[in-house]
Every structure is written in C-alpha cells, then in structure tokens.
C-alpha cells in the first residue's frame, strides 16, 4: 500500500508522548511543552529524541512527515540530517516565536527569529538532501507579533517555501487571537493578511473555523491537517472533516505528537473515523466517513495537503515509490484471519487492527528503509 503521510507532528515533544494529557491547550503548552522544548539547545538531547522519533514513525509506516522542531536552529538542522540519514521524506520547521509571557526564556527576539530562520533555510537547502526540505514555521498567532508574521510571510514567498502553523484549535486560543489582532476579521484573516495562507500552507486543527474561513482556505489553496487524537486528548474540539471536504479544502491527517499520544498514522485513521461517528451520533443526517475515504486522507490526501502529490501519495506512474509491504497475518501480530479474505477486507482489518508488527518493509523513493540496515 502507499506510505502514510503525517501532516503535523512535533518531533521535539516525543519524549513525553503518552503522558501529560490532563489540561487544555494553553495551560498544557506552559506546563509541559515549553520547558521540554527549551532543552533542545542541548544537541545531545536533541540527537537522542530526534533519532527515536524518526525511527518510530518510519517503523509505523510514515514515509512522509511534516515536523515542528524548536526555536533552536542547530537542533532543527540535526532533525533534517537524521530524517535524511534514515531515508524519510520530511518537511522540517525551525519554530518561530517572539512572544511568550508564560515561559519567558523560551522565545526569540524578532531579529533573532528572522536571522535564524534565514540561516536554517539556507543551511538546510545547502545540504541538498533529496527528500528533506525546510518549512517556514510560525508557532501560531498567539506566540508571534504581527511584525514577525509579516517577515515570515515574506521569507516564504521569496524562497517559494512551504508554511506550517496552528489555527483555531481551542476556543480560548481563538478568543485571545481576536484580542491580539482586533483589526483582523478572523483567525484565518490574520494569516492571510501576513501572506501566510498560500497553496503551500498547512494549518493544523481548524476545529472552530467558520465556513467563511474555510472559503479563504479554498481560495488560497491552503490546507488543513486533521489531528483527531490531540483534539480529543486536550479537549480542544472536533473538526467536521465531511464539511471541510464539502467546502473543497485540501485535508490530510496528523498525529500531532505529543498532544496526540500516538506516533502512528493508524491511530490517526481510527480517531478520524471515531470523530466522524460522534458527529453522526449528534446528527443522524451527518455523512459518516468511510474507511476508504480516511485511507485516502492518510495517503494521497496528506500528500496533497503538503503539496507533494506530484511526488508521492499513491502509485501513479511517474511518482516516487513510497510504499509499505503489509503482512496482515504476520506471526505474533495482532490480527487473526479466520478465512481467506479479499484485498479490501484485508485493508480494513489492517487499518482497524494492525500495528508495526504487520509492516514488514517500508520503502521511500524506491529505497528500502525498514528494516533498518543495522537490524
């Protein structure tokens, strides 16, 4: 089957994945996230965490990942190097934030953010990694001044780069953005105003976007990353994927480690189906997503959301061979087959029941990357 595409994952939060899920977003950032991310100035710590997350996601069948790192340029470059060394296709973002009232030492000046972002982009591009590219990464509107957002929009435009950030994840966040940017009509309008909404933009969450905001996404070609595990784990909200697709907005799936506790795209598939069913429980007229639709979102939908669908996402002739060899009946695996089944049933069973034990081999751009060569 085609490799899976994780459109939103915080590599720097992997060390505490599976814990710290007891408070809402903004309090969670201050209590857990910023203190851990500030440790990445230590390159030894960064090497340890980033090696583990790249190995784990590859084993889980993620052939393409769109990573948030931290504000530390050298550690972010290291993440790019590790992804390249293991053969994963990746977009890597050095986080930009010049506003952080809660954890005062974890932020940059506007000048530092601009200069270090330019250094990060130049040095990563200079490495000429075939599958790893930089992505301009303002953390979110709450942690950036308008001046910094404007500079980042210009940097992305001048270098024709991808952009990633967060939007409309949690009700309190949406309210604070309105207070910080009173001149903007909506959260989406903040990003649009600073040229951060382009056809190479992916925004995570979007739980509370209005249809007018989704229209801006459609008009600019920007996409959404649906992160259902995190949306539920931090009690942020739920994204109505059927409505997003009806509005013809590009959408992929994200694990959003560590707000999402699992680094597996199979978990993202299952939580997407669960969330869709909750909407159907609330409104029987709601069109529940099928497993085929969600499979598409985890593969081709993700590559479209990252504007990489010319290279990956399915087995169309001319694209790179990003693929998983799946053995549904792998010895010691989690799936029991009682009788001979057709491919569609096998796929459904794998998506609902399978795990890394069923993923026998992983290929990225035609190269076998799992099992790892040292194994």
PDB file of C-alpha atoms in Angstrom, residues 28-319:
ATOM      1  CA  UNK A  28      -0.533  22.336  28.579  1.00  0.00           C
ATOM      2  CA  UNK A  29       1.935  24.367  26.488  1.00  0.00           C
ATOM      3  CA  UNK A  30       3.159  26.298  29.533  1.00  0.00           C
ATOM      4  CA  UNK A  31       3.326  23.353  31.922  1.00  0.00           C
ATOM      5  CA  UNK A  32       4.821  20.663  29.676  1.00  0.00           C
ATOM      6  CA  UNK A  33       5.725  21.758  26.165  1.00  0.00           C
ATOM      7  CA  UNK A  34       7.803  24.917  26.506  1.00  0.00           C
ATOM      8  CA  UNK A  35      10.001  23.569  29.354  1.00  0.00           C
ATOM      9  CA  UNK A  36      10.791  20.407  27.346  1.00  0.00           C
ATOM     10  CA  UNK A  37      11.336  22.243  24.052  1.00  0.00           C
ATOM     11  CA  UNK A  38      13.773  24.635  25.737  1.00  0.00           C
ATOM     12  CA  UNK A  39      16.068  21.635  26.388  1.00  0.00           C
ATOM     13  CA  UNK A  40      16.817  21.254  22.663  1.00  0.00           C
ATOM     14  CA  UNK A  41      19.675  23.740  22.829  1.00  0.00           C
ATOM     15  CA  UNK A  42      21.466  20.606  24.111  1.00  0.00           C
ATOM     16  CA  UNK A  43      22.327  18.810  20.862  1.00  0.00           C
ATOM     17  CA  UNK A  44      22.961  15.504  22.618  1.00  0.00           C
ATOM     18  CA  UNK A  45      19.393  15.510  23.958  1.00  0.00           C
ATOM     19  CA  UNK A  46      18.114  16.564  20.525  1.00  0.00           C
ATOM     20  CA  UNK A  47      20.026  13.741  18.820  1.00  0.00           C
ATOM     21  CA  UNK A  48      18.521  11.191  21.201  1.00  0.00           C
ATOM     22  CA  UNK A  49      14.902  12.335  20.825  1.00  0.00           C
ATOM     23  CA  UNK A  50      15.001  13.030  17.083  1.00  0.00           C
ATOM     24  CA  UNK A  51      16.628   9.683  16.280  1.00  0.00           C
ATOM     25  CA  UNK A  52      13.912   7.876  18.229  1.00  0.00           C
ATOM     26  CA  UNK A  53      11.015   9.758  16.626  1.00  0.00           C
ATOM     27  CA  UNK A  54      12.254   9.268  13.061  1.00  0.00           C
ATOM     28  CA  UNK A  55      12.875   5.549  13.657  1.00  0.00           C
ATOM     29  CA  UNK A  56       9.488   5.100  15.346  1.00  0.00           C
ATOM     30  CA  UNK A  57       7.471   6.922  12.681  1.00  0.00           C
ATOM     31  CA  UNK A  58       9.216   5.015   9.873  1.00  0.00           C
ATOM     32  CA  UNK A  59       8.506   1.707  11.626  1.00  0.00           C
ATOM     33  CA  UNK A  60       4.887   2.843  11.940  1.00  0.00           C
ATOM     34  CA  UNK A  61       4.684   3.345   8.169  1.00  0.00           C
ATOM     35  CA  UNK A  62       5.080   7.134   7.978  1.00  0.00           C
ATOM     36  CA  UNK A  63       7.039   7.658   4.774  1.00  0.00           C
ATOM     37  CA  UNK A  64       6.483  11.441   4.787  1.00  0.00           C
ATOM     38  CA  UNK A  65       6.400  13.637   7.919  1.00  0.00           C
ATOM     39  CA  UNK A  66       5.869  17.365   8.369  1.00  0.00           C
ATOM     40  CA  UNK A  67       7.833  18.159  11.535  1.00  0.00           C
ATOM     41  CA  UNK A  68       7.831  21.002  14.021  1.00  0.00           C
ATOM     42  CA  UNK A  69      11.213  21.200  15.783  1.00  0.00           C
ATOM     43  CA  UNK A  70      12.002  24.036  18.277  1.00  0.00           C
ATOM     44  CA  UNK A  71      13.400  27.578  18.156  1.00  0.00           C
ATOM     45  CA  UNK A  72      16.959  26.147  18.115  1.00  0.00           C
ATOM     46  CA  UNK A  73      18.473  26.304  14.631  1.00  0.00           C
ATOM     47  CA  UNK A  74      21.247  23.738  15.096  1.00  0.00           C
ATOM     48  CA  UNK A  75      18.931  21.159  16.646  1.00  0.00           C
ATOM     49  CA  UNK A  76      16.415  21.739  13.829  1.00  0.00           C
ATOM     50  CA  UNK A  77      19.176  21.164  11.245  1.00  0.00           C
ATOM     51  CA  UNK A  78      20.049  17.984  13.125  1.00  0.00           C
ATOM     52  CA  UNK A  79      16.452  16.739  12.726  1.00  0.00           C
ATOM     53  CA  UNK A  80      16.787  17.297   8.965  1.00  0.00           C
ATOM     54  CA  UNK A  81      20.040  15.337   8.918  1.00  0.00           C
ATOM     55  CA  UNK A  82      18.548  12.434  10.896  1.00  0.00           C
ATOM     56  CA  UNK A  83      15.484  12.228   8.617  1.00  0.00           C
ATOM     57  CA  UNK A  84      17.817  12.211   5.611  1.00  0.00           C
ATOM     58  CA  UNK A  85      20.100   9.559   7.156  1.00  0.00           C
ATOM     59  CA  UNK A  86      17.158   7.220   7.776  1.00  0.00           C
ATOM     60  CA  UNK A  87      15.639   7.960   4.356  1.00  0.00           C
ATOM     61  CA  UNK A  88      12.372   9.572   5.441  1.00  0.00           C
ATOM     62  CA  UNK A  89      10.727  12.204   3.248  1.00  0.00           C
ATOM     63  CA  UNK A  90      10.301  15.237   5.510  1.00  0.00           C
ATOM     64  CA  UNK A  91       9.466  18.891   5.809  1.00  0.00           C
ATOM     65  CA  UNK A  92      11.319  20.299   8.831  1.00  0.00           C
ATOM     66  CA  UNK A  93      10.432  23.571  10.536  1.00  0.00           C
ATOM     67  CA  UNK A  94      12.504  25.635  12.940  1.00  0.00           C
ATOM     68  CA  UNK A  95       9.843  27.129  15.212  1.00  0.00           C
ATOM     69  CA  UNK A  96       9.490  30.927  15.297  1.00  0.00           C
ATOM     70  CA  UNK A  97       8.072  32.745  18.334  1.00  0.00           C
ATOM     71  CA  UNK A  98       8.864  36.221  19.634  1.00  0.00           C
ATOM     72  CA  UNK A  99       6.058  36.292  22.190  1.00  0.00           C
ATOM     73  CA  UNK A 100       5.812  34.022  25.241  1.00  0.00           C
ATOM     74  CA  UNK A 101       4.700  35.609  28.504  1.00  0.00           C
ATOM     75  CA  UNK A 102       4.467  32.333  30.393  1.00  0.00           C
ATOM     76  CA  UNK A 103       7.892  30.732  29.893  1.00  0.00           C
ATOM     77  CA  UNK A 104       9.958  33.847  29.368  1.00  0.00           C
ATOM     78  CA  UNK A 105      13.259  32.191  28.420  1.00  0.00           C
ATOM     79  CA  UNK A 106      11.641  30.172  25.612  1.00  0.00           C
ATOM     80  CA  UNK A 107      11.286  32.793  22.899  1.00  0.00           C
ATOM     81  CA  UNK A 108      13.358  34.824  20.451  1.00  0.00           C
ATOM     82  CA  UNK A 109      13.619  38.496  19.580  1.00  0.00           C
ATOM     83  CA  UNK A 110      12.086  39.368  16.237  1.00  0.00           C
ATOM     84  CA  UNK A 111      15.573  39.889  14.798  1.00  0.00           C
ATOM     85  CA  UNK A 112      16.847  36.536  16.104  1.00  0.00           C
ATOM     86  CA  UNK A 113      13.815  34.761  14.726  1.00  0.00           C
ATOM     87  CA  UNK A 114      14.232  36.291  11.272  1.00  0.00           C
ATOM     88  CA  UNK A 115      18.004  35.786  11.092  1.00  0.00           C
ATOM     89  CA  UNK A 116      17.944  32.243  12.457  1.00  0.00           C
ATOM     90  CA  UNK A 117      15.079  31.261  10.160  1.00  0.00           C
ATOM     91  CA  UNK A 118      17.083  32.510   7.173  1.00  0.00           C
ATOM     92  CA  UNK A 119      20.168  30.631   8.424  1.00  0.00           C
ATOM     93  CA  UNK A 120      18.136  27.462   8.956  1.00  0.00           C
ATOM     94  CA  UNK A 121      16.655  27.622   5.438  1.00  0.00           C
ATOM     95  CA  UNK A 122      19.993  28.409   3.767  1.00  0.00           C
ATOM     96  CA  UNK A 123      21.931  25.697   5.606  1.00  0.00           C
ATOM     97  CA  UNK A 124      19.272  23.014   5.128  1.00  0.00           C
ATOM     98  CA  UNK A 125      18.939  23.763   1.401  1.00  0.00           C
ATOM     99  CA  UNK A 126      22.718  23.823   1.134  1.00  0.00           C
ATOM    100  CA  UNK A 127      22.851  20.188   2.292  1.00  0.00           C
ATOM    101  CA  UNK A 128      20.948  19.244  -0.900  1.00  0.00           C
ATOM    102  CA  UNK A 129      19.132  16.409   0.854  1.00  0.00           C
ATOM    103  CA  UNK A 130      16.953  14.804  -1.839  1.00  0.00           C
ATOM    104  CA  UNK A 131      13.870  14.282   0.350  1.00  0.00           C
ATOM    105  CA  UNK A 132      14.191  16.787   3.230  1.00  0.00           C
ATOM    106  CA  UNK A 133      13.131  20.411   2.813  1.00  0.00           C
ATOM    107  CA  UNK A 134      12.596  23.409   5.128  1.00  0.00           C
ATOM    108  CA  UNK A 135       9.144  24.718   6.046  1.00  0.00           C
ATOM    109  CA  UNK A 136       8.554  28.218   7.447  1.00  0.00           C
ATOM    110  CA  UNK A 137       7.058  27.700  10.918  1.00  0.00           C
ATOM    111  CA  UNK A 138       5.457  30.474  12.968  1.00  0.00           C
ATOM    112  CA  UNK A 139       4.276  28.524  16.039  1.00  0.00           C
ATOM    113  CA  UNK A 140       0.858  30.187  15.988  1.00  0.00           C
ATOM    114  CA  UNK A 141      -0.577  33.690  16.025  1.00  0.00           C
ATOM    115  CA  UNK A 142      -0.528  33.842  19.838  1.00  0.00           C
ATOM    116  CA  UNK A 143       3.259  33.428  20.017  1.00  0.00           C
ATOM    117  CA  UNK A 144       4.189  35.787  17.165  1.00  0.00           C
ATOM    118  CA  UNK A 145       3.882  39.553  16.756  1.00  0.00           C
ATOM    119  CA  UNK A 146       2.331  40.836  13.555  1.00  0.00           C
ATOM    120  CA  UNK A 147       5.754  42.152  12.517  1.00  0.00           C
ATOM    121  CA  UNK A 148       7.298  38.673  12.777  1.00  0.00           C
ATOM    122  CA  UNK A 149       4.374  37.052  10.937  1.00  0.00           C
ATOM    123  CA  UNK A 150       4.861  39.569   8.127  1.00  0.00           C
ATOM    124  CA  UNK A 151       8.581  38.827   7.885  1.00  0.00           C
ATOM    125  CA  UNK A 152       7.955  35.080   7.796  1.00  0.00           C
ATOM    126  CA  UNK A 153       5.358  35.523   5.047  1.00  0.00           C
ATOM    127  CA  UNK A 154       7.951  37.423   3.007  1.00  0.00           C
ATOM    128  CA  UNK A 155      10.669  34.808   3.631  1.00  0.00           C
ATOM    129  CA  UNK A 156       8.333  32.009   2.492  1.00  0.00           C
ATOM    130  CA  UNK A 157       7.315  33.946  -0.621  1.00  0.00           C
ATOM    131  CA  UNK A 158      10.859  34.926  -1.603  1.00  0.00           C
ATOM    132  CA  UNK A 159      12.107  31.350  -1.264  1.00  0.00           C
ATOM    133  CA  UNK A 160       8.927  29.629  -2.544  1.00  0.00           C
ATOM    134  CA  UNK A 161       8.729  27.561   0.644  1.00  0.00           C
ATOM    135  CA  UNK A 162       6.115  25.562   2.499  1.00  0.00           C
ATOM    136  CA  UNK A 163       4.466  27.138   5.563  1.00  0.00           C
ATOM    137  CA  UNK A 164       3.021  25.392   8.629  1.00  0.00           C
ATOM    138  CA  UNK A 165       1.311  26.621  11.766  1.00  0.00           C
ATOM    139  CA  UNK A 166      -1.704  26.043  14.018  1.00  0.00           C
ATOM    140  CA  UNK A 167      -5.167  27.541  13.712  1.00  0.00           C
ATOM    141  CA  UNK A 168      -8.416  27.541  15.667  1.00  0.00           C
ATOM    142  CA  UNK A 169      -7.524  24.577  17.858  1.00  0.00           C
ATOM    143  CA  UNK A 170      -9.196  25.635  21.081  1.00  0.00           C
ATOM    144  CA  UNK A 171     -11.932  28.169  21.955  1.00  0.00           C
ATOM    145  CA  UNK A 172      -9.766  30.108  24.438  1.00  0.00           C
ATOM    146  CA  UNK A 173      -6.985  30.436  21.834  1.00  0.00           C
ATOM    147  CA  UNK A 174      -9.436  31.769  19.204  1.00  0.00           C
ATOM    148  CA  UNK A 175     -10.685  34.377  21.697  1.00  0.00           C
ATOM    149  CA  UNK A 176      -7.150  35.537  22.570  1.00  0.00           C
ATOM    150  CA  UNK A 177      -6.189  35.827  18.885  1.00  0.00           C
ATOM    151  CA  UNK A 178      -9.200  38.098  18.385  1.00  0.00           C
ATOM    152  CA  UNK A 179      -7.972  40.303  21.255  1.00  0.00           C
ATOM    153  CA  UNK A 180      -4.381  40.402  19.967  1.00  0.00           C
ATOM    154  CA  UNK A 181      -5.330  41.100  16.336  1.00  0.00           C
ATOM    155  CA  UNK A 182      -8.532  43.179  16.603  1.00  0.00           C
ATOM    156  CA  UNK A 183      -8.084  44.567  13.091  1.00  0.00           C
ATOM    157  CA  UNK A 184      -8.435  41.091  11.533  1.00  0.00           C
ATOM    158  CA  UNK A 185     -11.847  39.709  10.660  1.00  0.00           C
ATOM    159  CA  UNK A 186     -10.986  36.180  11.823  1.00  0.00           C
ATOM    160  CA  UNK A 187      -8.118  33.916  12.896  1.00  0.00           C
ATOM    161  CA  UNK A 188      -7.688  32.860   9.252  1.00  0.00           C
ATOM    162  CA  UNK A 189      -7.625  36.500   8.199  1.00  0.00           C
ATOM    163  CA  UNK A 190      -4.593  37.090  10.480  1.00  0.00           C
ATOM    164  CA  UNK A 191      -2.542  34.593   8.474  1.00  0.00           C
ATOM    165  CA  UNK A 192      -3.972  35.801   5.151  1.00  0.00           C
ATOM    166  CA  UNK A 193      -3.018  39.387   5.960  1.00  0.00           C
ATOM    167  CA  UNK A 194       0.630  38.397   6.520  1.00  0.00           C
ATOM    168  CA  UNK A 195       0.868  36.279   3.328  1.00  0.00           C
ATOM    169  CA  UNK A 196       0.989  33.033   5.295  1.00  0.00           C
ATOM    170  CA  UNK A 197      -2.021  31.467   3.566  1.00  0.00           C
ATOM    171  CA  UNK A 198      -0.736  30.041   0.281  1.00  0.00           C
ATOM    172  CA  UNK A 199      -1.110  26.876  -1.777  1.00  0.00           C
ATOM    173  CA  UNK A 200       1.930  25.528   0.134  1.00  0.00           C
ATOM    174  CA  UNK A 201       0.453  26.201   3.602  1.00  0.00           C
ATOM    175  CA  UNK A 202      -0.746  23.516   6.000  1.00  0.00           C
ATOM    176  CA  UNK A 203      -2.545  24.593   9.180  1.00  0.00           C
ATOM    177  CA  UNK A 204      -3.144  22.120  11.999  1.00  0.00           C
ATOM    178  CA  UNK A 205      -6.514  21.598  13.721  1.00  0.00           C
ATOM    179  CA  UNK A 206      -9.098  24.137  12.491  1.00  0.00           C
ATOM    180  CA  UNK A 207     -11.738  22.760  14.884  1.00  0.00           C
ATOM    181  CA  UNK A 208     -13.553  26.079  15.225  1.00  0.00           C
ATOM    182  CA  UNK A 209     -13.236  27.568  11.721  1.00  0.00           C
ATOM    183  CA  UNK A 210     -16.322  29.144  10.173  1.00  0.00           C
ATOM    184  CA  UNK A 211     -17.441  28.337   6.624  1.00  0.00           C
ATOM    185  CA  UNK A 212     -16.253  31.837   5.643  1.00  0.00           C
ATOM    186  CA  UNK A 213     -12.785  30.946   6.894  1.00  0.00           C
ATOM    187  CA  UNK A 214     -12.862  27.622   5.051  1.00  0.00           C
ATOM    188  CA  UNK A 215     -13.697  29.601   1.897  1.00  0.00           C
ATOM    189  CA  UNK A 216     -10.432  31.542   2.407  1.00  0.00           C
ATOM    190  CA  UNK A 217      -8.591  28.229   2.623  1.00  0.00           C
ATOM    191  CA  UNK A 218     -10.210  27.085  -0.608  1.00  0.00           C
ATOM    192  CA  UNK A 219      -9.487  30.362  -2.432  1.00  0.00           C
ATOM    193  CA  UNK A 220      -5.804  30.464  -1.397  1.00  0.00           C
ATOM    194  CA  UNK A 221      -5.210  26.717  -1.850  1.00  0.00           C
ATOM    195  CA  UNK A 222      -4.150  26.345   1.799  1.00  0.00           C
ATOM    196  CA  UNK A 223      -4.804  23.025   3.523  1.00  0.00           C
ATOM    197  CA  UNK A 224      -5.769  21.643   6.925  1.00  0.00           C
ATOM    198  CA  UNK A 225      -4.129  18.916   8.995  1.00  0.00           C
ATOM    199  CA  UNK A 226      -6.764  16.996  10.965  1.00  0.00           C
ATOM    200  CA  UNK A 227      -5.320  15.853  14.316  1.00  0.00           C
ATOM    201  CA  UNK A 228      -8.171  13.950  15.995  1.00  0.00           C
ATOM    202  CA  UNK A 229      -6.205  12.288  18.804  1.00  0.00           C
ATOM    203  CA  UNK A 230      -4.868  15.620  20.033  1.00  0.00           C
ATOM    204  CA  UNK A 231      -8.199  17.393  19.515  1.00  0.00           C
ATOM    205  CA  UNK A 232      -9.829  14.898  21.871  1.00  0.00           C
ATOM    206  CA  UNK A 233      -6.902  14.312  24.275  1.00  0.00           C
ATOM    207  CA  UNK A 234      -6.596  18.035  25.105  1.00  0.00           C
ATOM    208  CA  UNK A 235     -10.396  18.549  24.894  1.00  0.00           C
ATOM    209  CA  UNK A 236      -9.807  21.163  22.186  1.00  0.00           C
ATOM    210  CA  UNK A 237     -12.757  20.434  19.921  1.00  0.00           C
ATOM    211  CA  UNK A 238     -13.687  18.292  16.930  1.00  0.00           C
ATOM    212  CA  UNK A 239     -13.178  19.010  13.248  1.00  0.00           C
ATOM    213  CA  UNK A 240     -16.072  18.130  10.956  1.00  0.00           C
ATOM    214  CA  UNK A 241     -13.999  16.592   8.153  1.00  0.00           C
ATOM    215  CA  UNK A 242     -17.045  15.889   5.972  1.00  0.00           C
ATOM    216  CA  UNK A 243     -17.824  19.612   5.989  1.00  0.00           C
ATOM    217  CA  UNK A 244     -14.215  20.570   5.181  1.00  0.00           C
ATOM    218  CA  UNK A 245     -14.233  18.197   2.205  1.00  0.00           C
ATOM    219  CA  UNK A 246     -17.638  19.509   1.123  1.00  0.00           C
ATOM    220  CA  UNK A 247     -16.099  23.009   1.094  1.00  0.00           C
ATOM    221  CA  UNK A 248     -13.378  21.597  -1.217  1.00  0.00           C
ATOM    222  CA  UNK A 249     -10.498  22.358   1.147  1.00  0.00           C
ATOM    223  CA  UNK A 250      -7.414  20.115   0.959  1.00  0.00           C
ATOM    224  CA  UNK A 251      -7.065  17.980   4.078  1.00  0.00           C
ATOM    225  CA  UNK A 252      -4.609  15.405   5.439  1.00  0.00           C
ATOM    226  CA  UNK A 253      -4.194  13.662   8.790  1.00  0.00           C
ATOM    227  CA  UNK A 254      -1.691  14.366  11.551  1.00  0.00           C
ATOM    228  CA  UNK A 255      -0.648  12.571  14.736  1.00  0.00           C
ATOM    229  CA  UNK A 256       0.228  15.877  16.462  1.00  0.00           C
ATOM    230  CA  UNK A 257       2.585  14.197  18.906  1.00  0.00           C
ATOM    231  CA  UNK A 258       2.535  14.851  21.842  1.00  0.00           C
ATOM    232  CA  UNK A 259      -0.896  16.482  22.182  1.00  0.00           C
ATOM    233  CA  UNK A 260      -1.804  13.331  20.297  1.00  0.00           C
ATOM    234  CA  UNK A 261      -0.365  10.478  22.327  1.00  0.00           C
ATOM    235  CA  UNK A 262       0.345   8.104  19.426  1.00  0.00           C
ATOM    236  CA  UNK A 263       3.055   8.467  16.766  1.00  0.00           C
ATOM    237  CA  UNK A 264       1.178   6.060  14.479  1.00  0.00           C
ATOM    238  CA  UNK A 265      -0.845   7.201  11.490  1.00  0.00           C
ATOM    239  CA  UNK A 266      -3.004   4.113  12.010  1.00  0.00           C
ATOM    240  CA  UNK A 267      -4.157   5.763  15.236  1.00  0.00           C
ATOM    241  CA  UNK A 268      -4.935   8.960  13.268  1.00  0.00           C
ATOM    242  CA  UNK A 269      -7.046   6.884  10.861  1.00  0.00           C
ATOM    243  CA  UNK A 270      -9.007   5.303  13.732  1.00  0.00           C
ATOM    244  CA  UNK A 271      -9.576   8.560  15.618  1.00  0.00           C
ATOM    245  CA  UNK A 272     -10.715  10.230  12.369  1.00  0.00           C
ATOM    246  CA  UNK A 273     -13.343   7.523  11.935  1.00  0.00           C
ATOM    247  CA  UNK A 274     -14.349   7.771  15.619  1.00  0.00           C
ATOM    248  CA  UNK A 275     -14.730  11.568  15.449  1.00  0.00           C
ATOM    249  CA  UNK A 276     -16.854  11.289  12.312  1.00  0.00           C
ATOM    250  CA  UNK A 277     -19.112   8.812  14.091  1.00  0.00           C
ATOM    251  CA  UNK A 278     -19.529  11.189  17.040  1.00  0.00           C
ATOM    252  CA  UNK A 279     -20.865  13.798  14.582  1.00  0.00           C
ATOM    253  CA  UNK A 280     -23.308  11.166  13.289  1.00  0.00           C
ATOM    254  CA  UNK A 281     -24.443  10.366  16.849  1.00  0.00           C
ATOM    255  CA  UNK A 282     -25.114  14.085  17.351  1.00  0.00           C
ATOM    256  CA  UNK A 283     -26.766  14.478  13.943  1.00  0.00           C
ATOM    257  CA  UNK A 284     -28.048  11.332  12.164  1.00  0.00           C
ATOM    258  CA  UNK A 285     -28.080  13.319   8.874  1.00  0.00           C
ATOM    259  CA  UNK A 286     -24.283  13.657   9.039  1.00  0.00           C
ATOM    260  CA  UNK A 287     -22.434  11.623   6.402  1.00  0.00           C
ATOM    261  CA  UNK A 288     -20.071   9.335   8.304  1.00  0.00           C
ATOM    262  CA  UNK A 289     -16.682   8.957   6.664  1.00  0.00           C
ATOM    263  CA  UNK A 290     -15.930   5.506   5.267  1.00  0.00           C
ATOM    264  CA  UNK A 291     -12.650   3.682   5.912  1.00  0.00           C
ATOM    265  CA  UNK A 292     -11.821   4.078   2.206  1.00  0.00           C
ATOM    266  CA  UNK A 293     -12.185   7.863   2.441  1.00  0.00           C
ATOM    267  CA  UNK A 294      -9.994   8.004   5.552  1.00  0.00           C
ATOM    268  CA  UNK A 295      -7.374   5.718   3.963  1.00  0.00           C
ATOM    269  CA  UNK A 296      -7.193   8.230   1.140  1.00  0.00           C
ATOM    270  CA  UNK A 297      -6.714  11.099   3.633  1.00  0.00           C
ATOM    271  CA  UNK A 298      -3.815   9.222   5.288  1.00  0.00           C
ATOM    272  CA  UNK A 299      -2.032   8.786   1.945  1.00  0.00           C
ATOM    273  CA  UNK A 300      -2.927  10.856  -1.115  1.00  0.00           C
ATOM    274  CA  UNK A 301      -4.869  13.442   0.923  1.00  0.00           C
ATOM    275  CA  UNK A 302      -1.789  14.059   3.058  1.00  0.00           C
ATOM    276  CA  UNK A 303       0.479  14.446   0.044  1.00  0.00           C
ATOM    277  CA  UNK A 304      -1.993  16.929  -1.479  1.00  0.00           C
ATOM    278  CA  UNK A 305      -2.188  18.850   1.806  1.00  0.00           C
ATOM    279  CA  UNK A 306       1.627  19.193   1.754  1.00  0.00           C
ATOM    280  CA  UNK A 307       1.707  19.992  -1.997  1.00  0.00           C
ATOM    281  CA  UNK A 308       3.859  16.901  -2.539  1.00  0.00           C
ATOM    282  CA  UNK A 309       1.294  14.942  -4.560  1.00  0.00           C
ATOM    283  CA  UNK A 310       3.434  15.279  -7.691  1.00  0.00           C
ATOM    284  CA  UNK A 311       5.966  13.033  -5.904  1.00  0.00           C
ATOM    285  CA  UNK A 312       4.042  10.753  -3.544  1.00  0.00           C
ATOM    286  CA  UNK A 313       0.644   9.690  -2.160  1.00  0.00           C
ATOM    287  CA  UNK A 314      -0.275   6.833  -4.492  1.00  0.00           C
ATOM    288  CA  UNK A 315       1.193   4.521  -7.117  1.00  0.00           C
ATOM    289  CA  UNK A 316       0.538   6.734 -10.143  1.00  0.00           C
ATOM    290  CA  UNK A 317       3.180   6.217 -12.836  1.00  0.00           C
ATOM    291  CA  UNK A 318       5.964   8.782 -12.525  1.00  0.00           C
ATOM    292  CA  UNK A 319       5.696   9.267  -8.758  1.00  0.00           C
TER     293      UNK A 319
END
